[in-house]
Each structure stands twice: as structure tokens, then as C-alpha cells.
Amino acid sequence: MRRVLHYVLAALLVLGLAVFVAACGDDDDDGSANKKDDVSLTQGRDLTIAVITHGEGDTFWSVAKKGAEQAGEDMGVTVKYSESANDPQKHAQLIDSAVTEKVDGIATSVPNADALRDPLKKAADAGIPIVTLNSGQGDSAALGAITHVGQDESVAGEAAGKRLAESASGKLLCVVHEQGNTGLEERCAGAKKGFGGEVENVQVKGVADIATSVTELQSKLESDDAVTAVLTLNPDIAVAGRDAIQGASSDAKLATFDLSGDVVKAVKAGEIEFAVDQQQYLQGYLPVVFLTLFNTNANTVGGGLPVLTGPGFVDKSNADTVEQLATEGTR
Amino acid sequence: VAGPEPGAGPTPEEEETEVTNPATTVEPPTPPTTSVVDERLADVSLMTRVLRRPELGALLAAAVIGLFFALTADPFGTLDGAANWTDVASTLGIPAVAVALLMIGGEFDLSAGVMTGTAGLFMGIMATEVDMNIWLAILLTLVFCGSIGFLNGFMVVKTKLPSFIVTLATFFVLTGVNLGVTKEITGTVRVAGISEASGFDTAFDIFGGTFWEPYDFRLSVLWWVLITALATWVLARTRVGNWIFGVGGDPVAARNVGVPVPRVKIALFMTTALASALVGIMIALRLGSMQAGQGIGDEFNYIIAAVVGGCLLTGGFGSAIGASVGALIIGMAFIGIQFSGWNTDWRFLFLGVILLLAVLVNNFVRRSAEGARK
């Protein structure tokens, strides 16, 4: 019995290896044959678009993923969405494998241009159109992308500042919760431009220690009566800002970047004036549309400039709608 | 497959005598390796001996998984596709081989993953902030990581604490240092601009580049094959290899026959640290930048690769080739799932199931072989 088992296993092993080697050979032949047909068949063939982000299955990126998948359905193309969990090496490998697959378009976020330069160059050399999304606006053109789909931080900051100025004149506190994040500094600089009045950046402990952040903000508000408006750059810090304003019995108006369930509730309750939404659903949806149009109609969107998905505003007027859409996972 | 039969003798010491001194193979119950037939020795068929190899199950699983993806996911079976999955496998496989040696020696290293980040960041900071020549930076990185490995081993040997605890502490320390020091020095969470350092091009050509023109296999694949071969040779053909099996199988018995147990263990920890450092250097050169969180969590992939490849968690048994095949399975699954276009929400489920199947096949094959033993 055991002897029989041995021979069966051996036969399986040999068979497996043989078929594997054969499969390698076969597919290789197909590959070179495909290359020749590529040019003429692009129009009539089903398109495949690879969407690669640095997400980690989190709330933010699951919305973008939904956008990409919906776009695939609407455009009638195959969308392959994958995430690198913010691992630049994996991100590069995912782009490499998309190039090997000879996809018809790559949409990728670029959190670290250094790491993705080589694989994206390979994609460009292979004639695969690229659209960058979410992060990497500054590097997009140099990486050979058709366009960038995302939110311009300083434009969004400026719009937020302008809007705050409508309801509060005087002094604006811009709450920075991460040290050395240039995106946050850009938002505050933009807010200064839009607000017009005096703007002070204040550094708080951050998302990892909300309690301390509340205390820091509260003591700042108590010691400075001139503050009439507060702009936070993260939904958790927004909630901290609300608590601090209530704790200090201040009349300062509060606005924030980005959404969360708590923020939408606070907007409905009038505790937060508005939230700036970068609408990441569009950051998944639009690149697929652009790449499809590039393939089928040689269209290029953006004219060398980024396509902005934000700032969208969530205030009392649309909070109910957004809340419902958020439960459906598209906002 | 001409090495010792690690699973065949009841204690590793017999393997030692078998290899280092073939003349003493008259000791029972060593498998017959000489033409002298001893009536106390069972006649073991070639088949059974093949089945008893620790890496056979992994090879079988790798063949099945490779075949599956080659037939279902289009470019997987082409050389272009192979360049992708061997790349993923190589950066896992290099530390996995070292981890396998360490596990055969009866110890764990949970700091092996984060060490890749430490190495890349250290090299990057030396090259960009201190403006050092990249080769000098690489040398210093290897010295630095080697000494962390030495500390790991030294603490394990001296305190007699489980290496699981000691290296878990190292893991946390390095995770904190990686982030803290990087932010302190660069103000961001990454070290960038490594490609501008002097000597970068030559270093890149050796550690980061590609070979075999149209397909562009990564050089790390060559390193991986080389290191696997070296580790296999050490395990199968040298006295140190027998020491490793002995130290992991029964340290007391090993010491009694004259094996320098502490030195072997410390050397194994240093080897693991150096293998991780090598991969960290490769990644940093390849990407031209290094992120502070690099490598965290990879230690489990190394251990999984070693276990899939036939290493026992209890030590004293395993193979370097097996660990490499284990890494190959993980690499094939990662890229295969990507090519298949399966919903990536489920990626870890697929990965988990594939790994479980690989371990089960491995286990089944080994059991059958063990059962066949007289």
C-alpha cells in the first residue's frame, strides 16, 4: 500500500513538473505571438486597467476602490484593483506585474516617487498609458502620466479659508497634527491666503493622543481670545477641536478636512461649520474613465494640469445625503 | 539530494558521525551509506529516502501552485511573469534561508523583518546625510546589523531566555528606532535621494539591477540562489552544518560531544541579521529611498517560508532549499493572485489557504515517509 502511494506521489511530481515546464514553454510562445497582434487588436479587445494604490483596506481607500470598480462596470472594462499597504517595494512589484500582464492602462497613487520611478518608466516604455491619483501631483508629469487626479492641498486650503472668512473674521487657528507632513503645511498656507486675516499654525500631539491634543487646543483657546475660527486637518482632530472649543467656552467657528461618521454628525448638529471632502470615489472612478478613453479614442484629459476631485464641501445643507452615501460606501 | 538524512537517525549526533567520519557508519541505526551491509540496518528504498527529504512536500506544493497559476492566470507561466514572482520570492527567500538555519539550530528571530528596514535606513542616512560613499555605507551597515545579531544571540545564550522574547524586544526597539531616528534626522518618515550618493551606480549594478535582457530578472534572484546553495552546502557537507543540527536537536548532547553551542547560536543570529541587512540594502538601492516602516511583519513570512519548507518549530530538522521553495510559494501566490485579478480584499485569505495547503501536503508526504520506515 505504502509502496503504491510512493509511486503515485512520484508520478504526480514528475507529471506536475512536466506539465509545468510545458506550460511555461507554451505561454511563452503565446506571449511573443501576442506582441505582434497587439497593435491591430487594441481597438476591438477587452480593456484591462490596473488600479494600484498605497491603501491598506481602510475606510478611505475602500471608497476609492468602489469608484474604480463602478467605473469598470460603467465603461465595460476589466479593473484590477490592488493595494500595497504603503509598502513601496510591494507597490513597485505590483506595477511591474501589471506591465508584464500588458494591461491597457495603469492608474496609481504615487506616495513615494523615488520608489516608483523605475517601474513606471518601464510601463511608459512598454507604451502603457499612466494616470496618477491621490498623491504625486508634483511628480505626475515627470513620471510620464497623462494627468493627475486628486486634490490640490493649497487650492483646498484656500477654499476652506475663504469659506471660513464668510462666517468669522479675525484670527484663524490652523491645527497641524503631524510634524513634517508638507501636505498639511500647504493646506495651512492655502487657508492663510483664502482667509485674509491673521492665521496662526498650532502644533498638537496628534491622532495617537487625542486627549492631550484636546488639552493643548483648549489652553490655546483660553489664552488667546482673538481666535474666531479653527481649521483642523483630520476628522479625529476635528472632534478634539469641538471638545476644546466647548471646554474653553469659546465662540470660535470650526471647520475640518476629511470626513468621518462623527464629523458628519457634528456638521448636522451645527458644531462643525463644514468639512472639506476630497471625494476619493472620483480618484478611483475618473482614472479608469480617462484610461479607457485614451485607449478607445486617444483622448487626453487635463491638458497637462491635474484634475481636481476636491475640495467638495459637506455642510448642513447636504450632510443628510452624504451620511446616507457614506453608509453605502461611496463617500 | 546527497546530503545527510536529517530525519532518518533518531538523534542528530549520528548524522554528524555519518558525514564527518563515514568510517563510523557501523553505528546503528544509521541508513546505509557505504557498501558494507550490516544486518542491523533496515533496507531503505531510494523512494522512501526521497520522501523523507524535508523539502519534498514544499516542492510538490510549489509545482501544484505554479501549475495552477500557469494554467489559469495568463502571463504567469511566461519568463516575463517568472521575473515578477522570482523577484518577490528572492527578497523573502534570502532571509528565509538564514531563518531556516536558525530554526534548525533551535531558535527564532522576530527582528529579522524590521532589520531590513533598519539596514536600508542606516545605509540611506549614511549615504545621504553623512555624504558617505555608498560602498562604505554598505560595509558599515553590515557591521552595524551584524552586531545587533550578535547582541540577539549573546542575550539568548547568556540569559537562557527564549529567543522568542529576546528578539521580540529587539523587534520593538528597532521599530521605534527606525521611526524615531528617521523623523529626527530627515523630518519625514523616509530617507530619500540615495541614488545621488557617490558610488551608487556600481552598487546598484551588483545589488539592485537586473539580468537576462528582455525579461529583466532581478539580480536579487541570483543572490538568492547563491545563498541557498551556500547554506545547503554548509548544512550537508560541513562540520558547522552538523553542529547546527546538533545544537537544535539536543543542545546538551551536542555540548557533550564537543560542539561549541553558544558560538554556533550567536553565529546563527548574526547570519540571520546579515541576510536581512543584505535584503534591506538591496531594497534601498532599488527604490532609491527607504521608508521607516519597511519590513515590519515580514519576519512571519520568513518563518512561514521555513516551516512550509520543512523546518520544525522545535529545531533539529529542516533544510535551506525547503525555505527557498517556501519563499517561492509565497512569491508565486502573491503575483499569481495579482495576475488572476481576484478581489484583493480576499488576498490574505487566499494566501492563508495556499500556505495551509502547502503545509498539509508537506506534512502528509512526510508522515507517509515516516510511516514507511521499518
mmCIF file of N, CA, C and O in Angstrom, chain A residues 147-225:
data_model
loop_
_atom_site.group_PDB
_atom_site.id
_atom_site.type_symbol
_atom_site.label_atom_id
_atom_site.label_comp_id
_atom_site.label_asym_id
_atom_site.label_seq_id
_atom_site.Cartn_x
_atom_site.Cartn_y
_atom_site.Cartn_z
ATOM 1 N N THR A 147 -2.271 62.519 -16.796
ATOM 2 C CA THR A 147 -2.743 63.563 -15.894
ATOM 3 C C THR A 147 -2.753 63.024 -14.471
ATOM 4 O O THR A 147 -2.482 61.852 -14.235
ATOM 5 N N HIS A 148 -3.048 63.918 -13.526
ATOM 6 C CA HIS A 148 -3.152 63.523 -12.125
ATOM 7 C C HIS A 148 -4.569 63.798 -11.652
ATOM 8 O O HIS A 148 -5.149 64.827 -11.972
ATOM 9 N N VAL A 149 -5.139 62.848 -10.928
ATOM 10 C CA VAL A 149 -6.484 63.026 -10.388
ATOM 11 C C VAL A 149 -6.380 63.074 -8.872
ATOM 12 O O VAL A 149 -6.013 62.082 -8.242
ATOM 13 N N GLY A 150 -6.664 64.228 -8.290
ATOM 14 C CA GLY A 150 -6.551 64.328 -6.836
ATOM 15 C C GLY A 150 -6.964 65.693 -6.346
ATOM 16 O O GLY A 150 -7.572 66.482 -7.074
ATOM 17 N N GLN A 151 -6.608 65.947 -5.091
ATOM 18 C CA GLN A 151 -6.929 67.243 -4.512
ATOM 19 C C GLN A 151 -5.648 68.040 -4.360
ATOM 20 O O GLN A 151 -4.676 67.528 -3.839
ATOM 21 N N ASP A 152 -5.673 69.303 -4.837
ATOM 22 C CA ASP A 152 -4.519 70.162 -4.636
ATOM 23 C C ASP A 152 -4.627 70.769 -3.241
ATOM 24 O O ASP A 152 -5.579 71.479 -2.931
ATOM 25 N N GLU A 153 -3.637 70.476 -2.390
ATOM 26 C CA GLU A 153 -3.751 70.854 -0.981
ATOM 27 C C GLU A 153 -3.890 72.360 -0.799
ATOM 28 O O GLU A 153 -4.692 72.819 0.017
ATOM 29 N N SER A 154 -3.101 73.143 -1.549
ATOM 30 C CA SER A 154 -3.174 74.581 -1.301
ATOM 31 C C SER A 154 -4.468 75.168 -1.862
ATOM 32 O O SER A 154 -5.037 76.088 -1.272
ATOM 33 N N VAL A 155 -4.951 74.608 -2.997
ATOM 34 C CA VAL A 155 -6.245 75.069 -3.522
ATOM 35 C C VAL A 155 -7.350 74.764 -2.514
ATOM 36 O O VAL A 155 -8.208 75.611 -2.213
ATOM 37 N N ALA A 156 -7.315 73.544 -1.955
ATOM 38 C CA ALA A 156 -8.342 73.153 -0.996
ATOM 39 C C ALA A 156 -8.267 74.017 0.262
ATOM 40 O O ALA A 156 -9.289 74.453 0.808
ATOM 41 N N GLY A 157 -7.025 74.286 0.717
ATOM 42 C CA GLY A 157 -6.855 75.123 1.902
ATOM 43 C C GLY A 157 -7.383 76.523 1.670
ATOM 44 O O GLY A 157 -8.055 77.108 2.532
ATOM 45 N N GLU A 158 -7.102 77.035 0.478
ATOM 46 C CA GLU A 158 -7.558 78.390 0.160
ATOM 47 C C GLU A 158 -9.082 78.473 0.171
ATOM 48 O O GLU A 158 -9.674 79.400 0.726
ATOM 49 N N ALA A 159 -9.711 77.453 -0.449
ATOM 50 C CA ALA A 159 -11.178 77.440 -0.483
ATOM 51 C C ALA A 159 -11.752 77.350 0.922
ATOM 52 O O ALA A 159 -12.745 78.017 1.245
ATOM 53 N N ALA A 160 -11.116 76.530 1.774
ATOM 54 C CA ALA A 160 -11.598 76.389 3.143
ATOM 55 C C ALA A 160 -11.463 77.713 3.894
ATOM 56 O O ALA A 160 -12.375 78.136 4.617
ATOM 57 N N GLY A 161 -10.309 78.409 3.711
ATOM 58 C CA GLY A 161 -10.081 79.686 4.370
ATOM 59 C C GLY A 161 -11.095 80.728 3.935
ATOM 60 O O GLY A 161 -11.669 81.459 4.755
ATOM 61 N N LYS A 162 -11.356 80.745 2.633
ATOM 62 C CA LYS A 162 -12.308 81.715 2.086
ATOM 63 C C LYS A 162 -13.682 81.502 2.703
ATOM 64 O O LYS A 162 -14.379 82.431 3.087
ATOM 65 N N ARG A 163 -14.060 80.218 2.792
ATOM 66 C CA ARG A 163 -15.377 79.905 3.304
ATOM 67 C C ARG A 163 -15.500 80.221 4.785
ATOM 68 O O ARG A 163 -16.560 80.674 5.248
ATOM 69 N N LEU A 164 -14.436 80.004 5.522
ATOM 70 C CA LEU A 164 -14.452 80.341 6.949
ATOM 71 C C LEU A 164 -14.559 81.847 7.146
ATOM 72 O O LEU A 164 -15.198 82.325 8.085
ATOM 73 N N ALA A 165 -13.924 82.596 6.249
ATOM 74 C CA ALA A 165 -13.932 84.055 6.364
ATOM 75 C C ALA A 165 -15.347 84.610 6.248
ATOM 76 O O ALA A 165 -15.650 85.682 6.769
ATOM 77 N N GLU A 166 -16.240 83.859 5.541
ATOM 78 C CA GLU A 166 -17.621 84.321 5.388
ATOM 79 C C GLU A 166 -18.331 84.407 6.733
ATOM 80 O O GLU A 166 -19.177 85.261 6.957
ATOM 81 N N SER A 167 -18.016 83.450 7.650
ATOM 82 C CA SER A 167 -18.759 83.421 8.897
ATOM 83 C C SER A 167 -17.950 83.923 10.083
ATOM 84 O O SER A 167 -18.495 84.134 11.153
ATOM 85 N N ALA A 168 -16.647 84.090 9.915
ATOM 86 C CA ALA A 168 -15.838 84.540 11.037
ATOM 87 C C ALA A 168 -14.676 85.381 10.546
ATOM 88 O O ALA A 168 -13.879 84.917 9.746
ATOM 89 N N SER A 169 -14.599 86.630 10.998
ATOM 90 C CA SER A 169 -13.428 87.435 10.656
ATOM 91 C C SER A 169 -12.596 87.599 11.920
ATOM 92 O O SER A 169 -13.115 87.539 13.021
ATOM 93 N N GLY A 170 -11.304 87.766 11.758
ATOM 94 C CA GLY A 170 -10.430 87.905 12.927
ATOM 95 C C GLY A 170 -9.231 86.996 12.802
ATOM 96 O O GLY A 170 -8.467 87.105 11.853
ATOM 97 N N LYS A 171 -9.113 86.048 13.731
ATOM 98 C CA LYS A 171 -7.919 85.225 13.749
ATOM 99 C C LYS A 171 -8.261 83.746 13.571
ATOM 100 O O LYS A 171 -9.178 83.230 14.211
ATOM 101 N N LEU A 172 -7.532 83.080 12.670
ATOM 102 C CA LEU A 172 -7.767 81.661 12.390
ATOM 103 C C LEU A 172 -6.625 80.818 12.960
ATOM 104 O O LEU A 172 -5.457 81.149 12.793
ATOM 105 N N LEU A 173 -7.017 79.733 13.634
ATOM 106 C CA LEU A 173 -6.037 78.781 14.159
ATOM 107 C C LEU A 173 -5.999 77.579 13.219
ATOM 108 O O LEU A 173 -7.020 76.919 13.008
ATOM 109 N N CYS A 174 -4.842 77.307 12.627
ATOM 110 C CA CYS A 174 -4.735 76.141 11.755
ATOM 111 C C CYS A 174 -4.020 75.030 12.531
ATOM 112 O O CYS A 174 -2.854 75.185 12.907
ATOM 113 N N VAL A 175 -4.716 73.914 12.788
ATOM 114 C CA VAL A 175 -4.209 72.891 13.698
ATOM 115 C C VAL A 175 -3.439 71.814 12.934
ATOM 116 O O VAL A 175 -4.026 71.032 12.194
ATOM 117 N N VAL A 176 -2.134 71.779 13.113
ATOM 118 C CA VAL A 176 -1.278 70.782 12.444
ATOM 119 C C VAL A 176 -1.090 69.597 13.389
ATOM 120 O O VAL A 176 -0.685 69.775 14.537
ATOM 121 N N HIS A 177 -1.408 68.386 12.927
ATOM 122 C CA HIS A 177 -1.351 67.236 13.830
ATOM 123 C C HIS A 177 -0.227 66.263 13.493
ATOM 124 O O HIS A 177 -0.051 65.259 14.157
ATOM 125 N N GLU A 178 0.530 66.529 12.418
ATOM 126 C CA GLU A 178 1.671 65.664 12.098
ATOM 127 C C GLU A 178 2.846 66.558 11.773
ATOM 128 O O GLU A 178 2.743 67.463 10.959
ATOM 129 N N GLN A 179 3.993 66.245 12.395
ATOM 130 C CA GLN A 179 5.167 67.051 12.119
ATOM 131 C C GLN A 179 5.752 66.670 10.772
ATOM 132 O O GLN A 179 5.813 65.501 10.427
ATOM 133 N N GLY A 180 6.180 67.675 10.027
ATOM 134 C CA GLY A 180 6.932 67.404 8.813
ATOM 135 C C GLY A 180 6.116 66.863 7.655
ATOM 136 O O GLY A 180 6.669 66.416 6.675
ATOM 137 N N ASN A 181 4.782 66.897 7.759
ATOM 138 C CA ASN A 181 3.951 66.499 6.629
ATOM 139 C C ASN A 181 3.709 67.738 5.775
ATOM 140 O O ASN A 181 2.945 68.628 6.162
ATOM 141 N N THR A 182 4.366 67.788 4.619
ATOM 142 C CA THR A 182 4.302 69.013 3.814
ATOM 143 C C THR A 182 2.887 69.295 3.329
ATOM 144 O O THR A 182 2.506 70.451 3.167
ATOM 145 N N GLY A 183 2.095 68.249 3.117
ATOM 146 C CA GLY A 183 0.722 68.432 2.662
ATOM 147 C C GLY A 183 -0.076 69.282 3.643
ATOM 148 O O GLY A 183 -0.860 70.155 3.245
ATOM 149 N N LEU A 184 0.133 69.049 4.936
ATOM 150 C CA LEU A 184 -0.600 69.805 5.959
ATOM 151 C C LEU A 184 -0.162 71.267 5.964
ATOM 152 O O LEU A 184 -0.978 72.180 6.095
ATOM 153 N N GLU A 185 1.151 71.488 5.812
ATOM 154 C CA GLU A 185 1.659 72.865 5.769
ATOM 155 C C GLU A 185 1.054 73.608 4.579
ATOM 156 O O GLU A 185 0.693 74.781 4.675
ATOM 157 N N GLU A 186 0.931 72.885 3.431
ATOM 158 C CA GLU A 186 0.344 73.507 2.239
ATOM 159 C C GLU A 186 -1.106 73.904 2.481
ATOM 160 O O GLU A 186 -1.557 74.951 2.031
ATOM 161 N N ARG A 187 -1.838 73.049 3.196
ATOM 162 C CA ARG A 187 -3.235 73.366 3.488
ATOM 163 C C ARG A 187 -3.324 74.655 4.305
ATOM 164 O O ARG A 187 -4.152 75.525 4.042
ATOM 165 N N CYS A 188 -2.466 74.784 5.336
ATOM 166 C CA CYS A 188 -2.494 75.966 6.191
ATOM 167 C C CYS A 188 -2.091 77.216 5.407
ATOM 168 O O CYS A 188 -2.688 78.281 5.568
ATOM 169 N N ALA A 189 -1.066 77.073 4.556
ATOM 170 C CA ALA A 189 -0.631 78.214 3.749
ATOM 171 C C ALA A 189 -1.761 78.663 2.830
ATOM 172 O O ALA A 189 -2.014 79.869 2.667
ATOM 173 N N GLY A 190 -2.479 77.669 2.245
ATOM 174 C CA GLY A 190 -3.617 77.993 1.396
ATOM 175 C C GLY A 190 -4.712 78.678 2.195
ATOM 176 O O GLY A 190 -5.313 79.665 1.743
ATOM 177 N N ALA A 191 -4.980 78.168 3.408
ATOM 178 C CA ALA A 191 -6.021 78.741 4.251
ATOM 179 C C ALA A 191 -5.697 80.190 4.574
ATOM 180 O O ALA A 191 -6.578 81.061 4.595
ATOM 181 N N LYS A 192 -4.429 80.485 4.793
ATOM 182 C CA LYS A 192 -3.995 81.853 5.107
ATOM 183 C C LYS A 192 -4.342 82.781 3.945
ATOM 184 O O LYS A 192 -4.858 83.875 4.133
ATOM 185 N N LYS A 193 -4.068 82.270 2.720
ATOM 186 C CA LYS A 193 -4.332 83.056 1.523
ATOM 187 C C LYS A 193 -5.830 83.347 1.407
ATOM 188 O O LYS A 193 -6.242 84.465 1.092
ATOM 189 N N GLY A 194 -6.650 82.321 1.666
ATOM 190 C CA GLY A 194 -8.088 82.468 1.480
ATOM 191 C C GLY A 194 -8.745 83.246 2.605
ATOM 192 O O GLY A 194 -9.720 83.969 2.388
ATOM 193 N N PHE A 195 -8.234 83.089 3.826
ATOM 194 C CA PHE A 195 -8.902 83.677 4.983
ATOM 195 C C PHE A 195 -8.721 85.188 5.031
ATOM 196 O O PHE A 195 -9.632 85.924 5.425
ATOM 197 N N GLY A 196 -7.537 85.636 4.651
ATOM 198 C CA GLY A 196 -7.320 87.088 4.619
ATOM 199 C C GLY A 196 -6.793 87.646 5.923
ATOM 200 O O GLY A 196 -5.808 88.364 5.941
ATOM 201 N N GLY A 197 -7.403 87.281 7.056
ATOM 202 C CA GLY A 197 -6.976 87.826 8.347
ATOM 203 C C GLY A 197 -5.734 87.144 8.879
ATOM 204 O O GLY A 197 -4.954 86.536 8.142
ATOM 205 N N GLU A 198 -5.560 87.244 10.191
ATOM 206 C CA GLU A 198 -4.395 86.644 10.818
ATOM 207 C C GLU A 198 -4.583 85.127 10.928
ATOM 208 O O GLU A 198 -5.657 84.652 11.294
ATOM 209 N N VAL A 199 -3.530 84.368 10.607
ATOM 210 C CA VAL A 199 -3.596 82.909 10.705
ATOM 211 C C VAL A 199 -2.386 82.404 11.501
ATOM 212 O O VAL A 199 -1.253 82.782 11.218
ATOM 213 N N GLU A 200 -2.662 81.589 12.527
ATOM 214 C CA GLU A 200 -1.558 81.021 13.294
ATOM 215 C C GLU A 200 -1.609 79.500 13.193
ATOM 216 O O GLU A 200 -2.652 78.889 13.399
ATOM 217 N N ASN A 201 -0.459 78.895 12.871
ATOM 218 C CA ASN A 201 -0.389 77.430 12.872
ATOM 219 C C ASN A 201 -0.071 76.948 14.276
ATOM 220 O O ASN A 201 0.846 77.456 14.907
ATOM 221 N N VAL A 202 -0.834 75.975 14.751
ATOM 222 C CA VAL A 202 -0.537 75.431 16.069
ATOM 223 C C VAL A 202 -0.345 73.922 15.959
ATOM 224 O O VAL A 202 -1.116 73.225 15.303
ATOM 225 N N GLN A 203 0.740 73.455 16.566
ATOM 226 C CA GLN A 203 1.069 72.029 16.505
ATOM 227 C C GLN A 203 0.456 71.312 17.712
ATOM 228 O O GLN A 203 0.631 71.748 18.845
ATOM 229 N N VAL A 204 -0.276 70.227 17.461
ATOM 230 C CA VAL A 204 -0.790 69.431 18.580
ATOM 231 C C VAL A 204 -0.176 68.036 18.530
ATOM 232 O O VAL A 204 0.452 67.648 17.546
ATOM 233 N N LYS A 205 -0.389 67.292 19.587
ATOM 234 C CA LYS A 205 0.231 65.977 19.763
ATOM 235 C C LYS A 205 -0.098 65.033 18.607
ATOM 236 O O LYS A 205 0.752 64.348 18.087
ATOM 237 N N GLY A 206 -1.390 65.008 18.215
ATOM 238 C CA GLY A 206 -1.735 64.189 17.056
ATOM 239 C C GLY A 206 -2.799 63.148 17.337
ATOM 240 O O GLY A 206 -3.339 63.057 18.444
ATOM 241 N N VAL A 207 -3.073 62.334 16.310
ATOM 242 C CA VAL A 207 -4.170 61.381 16.352
ATOM 243 C C VAL A 207 -3.934 60.294 17.400
ATOM 244 O O VAL A 207 -4.865 59.737 17.966
ATOM 245 N N ALA A 208 -2.655 59.983 17.653
ATOM 246 C CA ALA A 208 -2.341 58.896 18.578
ATOM 247 C C ALA A 208 -2.665 59.268 20.016
ATOM 248 O O ALA A 208 -2.808 58.398 20.872
ATOM 249 N N ASP A 209 -2.775 60.568 20.307
ATOM 250 C CA ASP A 209 -3.057 61.002 21.671
ATOM 251 C C ASP A 209 -4.064 62.143 21.634
ATOM 252 O O ASP A 209 -3.715 63.314 21.753
ATOM 253 N N ILE A 210 -5.335 61.779 21.447
ATOM 254 C CA ILE A 210 -6.392 62.770 21.270
ATOM 255 C C ILE A 210 -6.564 63.600 22.545
ATOM 256 O O ILE A 210 -6.752 64.816 22.489
ATOM 257 N N ALA A 211 -6.497 62.942 23.705
ATOM 258 C CA ALA A 211 -6.752 63.637 24.971
ATOM 259 C C ALA A 211 -5.788 64.816 25.145
ATOM 260 O O ALA A 211 -6.203 65.934 25.473
ATOM 261 N N THR A 212 -4.494 64.561 24.900
ATOM 262 C CA THR A 212 -3.501 65.634 25.010
ATOM 263 C C THR A 212 -3.765 66.727 23.985
ATOM 264 O O THR A 212 -3.650 67.918 24.287
ATOM 265 N N SER A 213 -4.153 66.309 22.774
ATOM 266 C CA SER A 213 -4.437 67.291 21.730
ATOM 267 C C SER A 213 -5.566 68.219 22.165
ATOM 268 O O SER A 213 -5.510 69.432 21.925
ATOM 269 N N VAL A 214 -6.605 67.654 22.805
ATOM 270 C CA VAL A 214 -7.731 68.475 23.284
ATOM 271 C C VAL A 214 -7.215 69.491 24.302
ATOM 272 O O VAL A 214 -7.518 70.692 24.222
ATOM 273 N N THR A 215 -6.410 69.016 25.276
ATOM 274 C CA THR A 215 -5.883 69.908 26.314
ATOM 275 C C THR A 215 -5.064 71.034 25.704
ATOM 276 O O THR A 215 -5.205 72.204 26.080
ATOM 277 N N GLU A 216 -4.197 70.657 24.746
ATOM 278 C CA GLU A 216 -3.346 71.666 24.107
ATOM 279 C C GLU A 216 -4.184 72.752 23.438
ATOM 280 O O GLU A 216 -3.924 73.946 23.597
ATOM 281 N N LEU A 217 -5.215 72.290 22.685
ATOM 282 C CA LEU A 217 -6.058 73.247 21.965
ATOM 283 C C LEU A 217 -6.840 74.116 22.932
ATOM 284 O O LEU A 217 -6.973 75.330 22.748
ATOM 285 N N GLN A 218 -7.369 73.474 23.994
ATOM 286 C CA GLN A 218 -8.209 74.196 24.947
ATOM 287 C C GLN A 218 -7.399 75.305 25.626
ATOM 288 O O GLN A 218 -7.872 76.446 25.739
ATOM 289 N N SER A 219 -6.175 74.987 26.050
ATOM 290 C CA SER A 219 -5.371 76.015 26.718
ATOM 291 C C SER A 219 -4.990 77.124 25.748
ATOM 292 O O SER A 219 -4.901 78.290 26.131
ATOM 293 N N LYS A 220 -4.806 76.753 24.469
ATOM 294 C CA LYS A 220 -4.514 77.775 23.457
ATOM 295 C C LYS A 220 -5.712 78.723 23.308
ATOM 296 O O LYS A 220 -5.548 79.954 23.265
ATOM 297 N N LEU A 221 -6.911 78.149 23.257
ATOM 298 C CA LEU A 221 -8.122 78.970 23.087
ATOM 299 C C LEU A 221 -8.370 79.843 24.318
ATOM 300 O O LEU A 221 -8.810 80.991 24.206
ATOM 301 N N GLU A 222 -8.106 79.292 25.504
ATOM 302 C CA GLU A 222 -8.341 80.056 26.736
ATOM 303 C C GLU A 222 -7.362 81.223 26.852
ATOM 304 O O GLU A 222 -7.695 82.271 27.397
ATOM 305 N N SER A 223 -6.147 81.018 26.332
ATOM 306 C CA SER A 223 -5.131 82.060 26.491
ATOM 307 C C SER A 223 -5.197 83.106 25.382
ATOM 308 O O SER A 223 -4.555 84.143 25.469
ATOM 309 N N ASP A 224 -5.962 82.834 24.316
ATOM 310 C CA ASP A 224 -5.990 83.756 23.176
ATOM 311 C C ASP A 224 -7.434 84.036 22.769
ATOM 312 O O ASP A 224 -8.045 83.274 22.026
ATOM 313 N N ASP A 225 -7.982 85.145 23.253
ATOM 314 C CA ASP A 225 -9.387 85.489 22.987
ATOM 315 C C ASP A 225 -9.629 85.873 21.538
ATOM 316 O O ASP A 225 -10.762 85.832 21.065
#
